[in-house]
Amino acid sequence: DQQVKQNSPSLSVQEGRISILNCDYTNSMFDYFLWYKKYPAEGPTFLISISSIKDKNEDGRFTVFLNKSAKHLSLHIVPSQPGDSAVYFCAASVSPSGTYKYIFGTGTRLKVLA
Amino acid sequence: DVKVTQSSRYLVKRTGEKVFLECVQDMDHENMFWYRQDPGLGLRLIYFSYDVKMKEKGDIPEGYSVSREKKERFSLILESASTNQTSMYLCASSLYGQSNYGYTFGSGTRLTVV
């Protein structure tokens, strides 16, 4: 039972345009959401997060939107750059005791074309 | 910078061997995690630990065990390696109670079981 879903395995975008990566979740108890970026042969690196009490968080070219009623999360990258080409994972946490345990989606491979 | 170091980048082991994957973090994090990454399945949690000698099963613990004798070190053990354990293994750590930065991951160990 996949609680966090990324339905697009891949996405290609022209350099300078907007990249929109989507994520859906099923558990309304999730209280924190993150996006990670992963290059081949490296571990994932943290990109941006959002708390369930917010609907938007922005950090430079990266913005995450949260729609709780739709249980939907999206990451916008504007403008997209070739160095953004990577696999992007969304993750959601449950925190029963302060140990935040993240459940990850299956990932979306973004290719930014020069 | 927090560093999470996994002892091997690549490992090749034979079916039936006992395999140890080592992970060390240098920032006094309470929480440590082992995930495996497989194409189309994303990152799946094997085990995690929130304190020395404490461990909890994740979503796919079968065939694995863990050891945390010291705070900085978290070992994943494949009791009798099988070909379906061929995967990328990722170790991560985090501070207790800190949600907004997620985990810090190591670079991963690509294990091939032949």
Short mmCIF file of C-alpha atoms in Angstrom, two decimals:
data_model
loop_
_atom_site.label_atom_id
_atom_site.label_comp_id
_atom_site.label_asym_id
_atom_site.label_seq_id
_atom_site.Cartn_x
_atom_site.Cartn_y
_atom_site.Cartn_z
CA ASP A 1 0.00 0.00 0.00
CA GLN A 2 1.83 3.05 -1.30
CA GLN A 3 1.00 5.95 1.01
CA VAL A 4 3.06 8.45 -0.99
CA LYS A 5 2.79 8.33 -4.76
CA GLN A 6 4.63 10.03 -7.55
CA ASN A 7 2.70 9.03 -10.64
CA SER A 8 5.09 10.47 -13.20
CA PRO A 9 8.28 8.44 -13.40
CA SER A 10 9.92 10.99 -15.67
CA LEU A 11 9.61 14.57 -16.89
CA SER A 12 11.49 16.56 -19.53
CA VAL A 13 11.55 20.34 -19.50
CA GLN A 14 13.34 22.97 -21.56
CA GLU A 15 15.96 25.06 -19.80
CA GLY A 16 14.48 28.28 -18.44
CA ARG A 17 10.93 26.91 -18.25
CA ILE A 18 9.02 25.79 -15.17
CA SER A 19 9.31 22.22 -13.87
CA ILE A 20 6.36 20.92 -11.87
CA LEU A 21 6.74 17.69 -9.97
CA ASN A 22 3.70 16.17 -8.30
CA CYS A 23 3.12 13.95 -5.32
CA ASP A 24 -0.07 12.49 -3.83
CA TYR A 25 -0.54 10.97 -0.42
CA THR A 26 -3.25 9.01 1.34
CA ASN A 27 -2.60 9.47 5.06
CA SER A 28 -4.20 12.63 6.46
CA MET A 29 -2.06 12.29 9.60
CA PHE A 30 1.15 13.22 7.78
CA ASP A 31 2.46 16.37 9.42
CA TYR A 32 5.58 17.24 7.45
CA PHE A 33 6.54 16.95 3.81
CA LEU A 34 9.93 17.16 2.17
CA TRP A 35 11.47 17.05 -1.27
CA TYR A 36 14.82 15.41 -1.90
CA LYS A 37 17.02 15.49 -4.95
CA LYS A 38 19.22 12.58 -5.92
CA TYR A 39 22.04 12.40 -8.43
CA PRO A 40 23.30 8.99 -9.63
CA ALA A 41 25.72 7.26 -7.24
CA GLU A 42 24.99 9.80 -4.48
CA GLY A 43 22.68 9.85 -1.52
CA PRO A 44 19.54 12.03 -1.63
CA THR A 45 19.99 15.62 -0.49
CA PHE A 46 17.35 17.71 1.22
CA LEU A 47 15.80 20.36 -0.99
CA ILE A 48 12.79 21.97 0.68
CA SER A 49 10.15 21.18 3.29
CA ILE A 50 6.66 22.24 4.27
CA SER A 51 4.65 21.78 7.42
CA SER A 52 1.05 20.60 7.22
CA ILE A 53 -0.07 23.90 8.72
CA LYS A 54 1.18 25.82 5.67
CA ASP A 55 0.19 25.74 2.03
CA LYS A 56 3.32 27.19 0.45
CA ASN A 57 7.03 27.43 1.11
CA GLU A 58 9.56 29.13 -1.10
CA ASP A 59 13.35 28.91 -1.28
CA GLY A 60 14.96 30.64 -4.22
CA ARG A 61 13.96 28.87 -7.43
CA PHE A 62 12.10 26.16 -5.52
CA THR A 63 8.54 26.42 -4.23
CA VAL A 64 6.51 23.66 -2.62
CA PHE A 65 2.72 23.82 -2.55
CA LEU A 66 0.52 21.74 -0.28
CA ASN A 67 -3.17 21.14 -0.92
CA LYS A 68 -4.40 19.24 2.13
CA SER A 69 -7.96 18.79 0.91
CA ALA A 70 -6.67 17.09 -2.24
CA LYS A 71 -3.79 15.38 -0.39
CA HIS A 72 -1.49 16.73 -3.04
CA LEU A 73 1.99 18.20 -2.95
CA SER A 74 3.89 19.83 -5.79
CA LEU A 75 7.38 21.19 -6.34
CA HIS A 76 7.89 24.06 -8.77
CA ILE A 77 11.34 24.88 -10.11
CA VAL A 78 11.60 28.22 -11.88
CA PRO A 79 13.63 28.68 -14.00
CA SER A 80 14.79 25.14 -14.61
CA GLN A 81 18.52 24.63 -15.18
CA PRO A 82 20.44 21.65 -16.62
CA GLY A 83 21.98 21.05 -13.17
CA ASP A 84 18.48 20.35 -11.86
CA SER A 85 18.44 17.10 -13.84
CA ALA A 86 18.13 14.44 -11.13
CA VAL A 87 15.62 12.14 -9.49
CA TYR A 88 13.26 13.93 -7.11
CA PHE A 89 11.62 12.17 -4.20
CA CYS A 90 8.80 13.52 -2.09
CA ALA A 91 8.54 12.26 1.46
CA ALA A 92 5.96 12.55 4.22
CA SER A 93 6.42 12.04 7.92
CA VAL A 94 4.54 10.65 10.84
CA SER A 95 5.96 11.62 14.19
CA PRO A 96 4.58 9.55 17.01
CA SER A 97 7.38 10.31 19.43
CA GLY A 98 9.65 12.96 17.98
CA THR A 99 11.44 10.46 15.78
CA TYR A 100 10.36 11.66 12.37
CA LYS A 101 10.04 8.64 10.12
CA TYR A 102 9.70 9.54 6.49
CA ILE A 103 7.83 7.58 3.86
CA PHE A 104 9.14 8.20 0.37
CA GLY A 105 7.50 8.24 -3.01
CA THR A 106 8.89 6.30 -5.96
CA GLY A 107 10.66 9.29 -7.49
CA THR A 108 10.40 11.37 -10.67
CA ARG A 109 13.38 11.66 -12.98
CA LEU A 110 13.64 15.25 -14.22
CA LYS A 111 15.62 16.02 -17.33
CA VAL A 112 16.25 19.66 -18.13
CA LEU A 113 17.17 20.11 -21.78
CA ALA A 114 19.68 22.80 -22.72
CA ASP B 1 28.52 19.78 7.69
CA VAL B 2 26.89 16.62 8.93
CA LYS B 3 28.58 13.64 7.47
CA VAL B 4 27.10 10.21 7.11
CA THR B 5 29.69 7.77 5.88
CA GLN B 6 28.95 4.35 4.48
CA SER B 7 31.99 2.14 4.50
CA SER B 8 31.65 0.66 1.02
CA ARG B 9 30.38 2.18 -2.23
CA TYR B 10 30.17 -1.16 -4.04
CA LEU B 11 29.97 -4.71 -2.72
CA VAL B 12 29.61 -8.05 -4.44
CA LYS B 13 28.64 -10.99 -2.25
CA ARG B 14 27.63 -14.58 -2.80
CA THR B 15 24.22 -16.04 -2.01
CA GLY B 16 24.13 -17.30 1.57
CA GLU B 17 26.92 -15.06 2.85
CA LYS B 18 26.45 -12.93 5.95
CA VAL B 19 26.88 -9.31 4.93
CA PHE B 20 27.59 -6.27 7.10
CA LEU B 21 26.91 -2.75 5.90
CA GLU B 22 28.40 -0.08 8.13
CA CYS B 23 27.27 3.49 8.63
CA VAL B 24 28.86 6.19 10.77
CA GLN B 25 27.63 9.73 11.45
CA ASP B 26 29.65 12.48 13.09
CA MET B 27 27.02 14.91 14.39
CA ASP B 28 25.70 13.20 17.49
CA HIS B 29 22.33 12.44 15.88
CA GLU B 30 20.00 10.28 17.91
CA ASN B 31 18.12 8.79 14.97
CA MET B 32 19.59 6.54 12.31
CA PHE B 33 17.88 4.76 9.45
CA TRP B 34 18.52 2.15 6.78
CA TYR B 35 16.65 2.36 3.47
CA ARG B 36 16.95 0.47 0.24
CA GLN B 37 16.31 2.06 -3.13
CA ASP B 38 14.97 0.03 -6.04
CA PRO B 39 13.76 1.23 -9.45
CA GLY B 40 10.03 1.91 -9.43
CA LEU B 41 9.79 1.34 -5.68
CA GLY B 42 11.52 4.43 -4.32
CA LEU B 43 13.13 4.35 -0.89
CA ARG B 44 11.80 1.77 1.52
CA LEU B 45 12.60 1.75 5.23
CA ILE B 46 14.26 -1.40 6.52
CA TYR B 47 15.06 -0.52 10.15
CA PHE B 48 15.60 2.53 12.25
CA SER B 49 17.06 3.34 15.63
CA TYR B 50 16.30 6.28 17.92
CA ASP B 51 18.92 5.50 20.56
CA VAL B 52 21.84 3.24 21.34
CA LYS B 53 20.75 -0.39 21.49
CA MET B 54 17.23 0.60 20.44
CA LYS B 55 15.83 -0.49 17.10
CA GLU B 56 12.50 -0.67 15.35
CA LYS B 57 11.39 -2.47 12.24
CA GLY B 58 10.55 -0.47 9.20
CA ASP B 59 8.40 -1.55 6.29
CA ILE B 60 10.61 -4.35 4.91
CA PRO B 61 12.70 -5.86 7.74
CA GLU B 62 12.55 -9.49 6.60
CA GLY B 63 16.00 -10.93 5.98
CA TYR B 64 17.75 -8.07 7.78
CA SER B 65 18.89 -7.21 11.26
CA VAL B 66 20.65 -4.19 12.72
CA SER B 67 23.06 -3.30 15.46
CA ARG B 68 23.61 -0.02 17.26
CA GLU B 69 26.19 -0.42 19.99
CA LYS B 70 27.41 3.17 19.78
CA LYS B 71 25.50 6.33 19.01
CA GLU B 72 27.49 7.16 15.90
CA ARG B 73 27.38 3.72 14.27
CA PHE B 74 24.45 1.81 12.81
CA SER B 75 25.09 -1.50 11.08
CA LEU B 76 22.78 -3.37 8.72
CA ILE B 77 23.21 -7.14 8.61
CA LEU B 78 22.00 -9.46 5.91
CA GLU B 79 21.89 -12.77 7.74
CA SER B 80 22.01 -14.91 4.58
CA ALA B 81 22.25 -12.82 1.45
CA SER B 82 19.88 -13.59 -1.39
CA THR B 83 19.72 -12.27 -4.95
CA ASN B 84 16.54 -10.29 -4.18
CA GLN B 85 18.62 -8.22 -1.74
CA THR B 86 20.62 -6.80 -4.62
CA SER B 87 19.93 -3.10 -4.23
CA MET B 88 21.23 0.35 -3.32
CA TYR B 89 21.35 0.69 0.46
CA LEU B 90 21.16 4.15 2.00
CA CYS B 91 21.90 5.08 5.57
CA ALA B 92 20.56 8.30 7.08
CA SER B 93 20.59 10.16 10.35
CA SER B 94 18.58 12.94 11.97
CA LEU B 95 18.26 14.87 15.21
CA TYR B 96 15.55 13.83 17.60
CA GLY B 97 12.52 16.10 17.28
CA GLN B 98 13.78 17.96 14.22
CA SER B 99 11.38 17.68 11.37
CA ASN B 100 12.11 20.45 8.94
CA TYR B 101 15.44 19.27 7.55
CA GLY B 102 14.63 15.62 7.26
CA TYR B 103 17.53 13.26 7.07
CA THR B 104 21.14 13.50 6.09
CA PHE B 105 21.95 10.58 3.83
CA GLY B 106 25.16 8.76 3.12
CA SER B 107 26.30 8.18 -0.45
CA GLY B 108 24.92 4.67 -0.53
CA THR B 109 26.26 1.15 -0.93
CA ARG B 110 25.38 -0.69 -4.09
CA LEU B 111 25.20 -4.34 -3.13
CA THR B 112 25.11 -7.10 -5.72
CA VAL B 113 24.36 -10.64 -4.55
CA VAL B 114 25.37 -13.31 -7.04
#
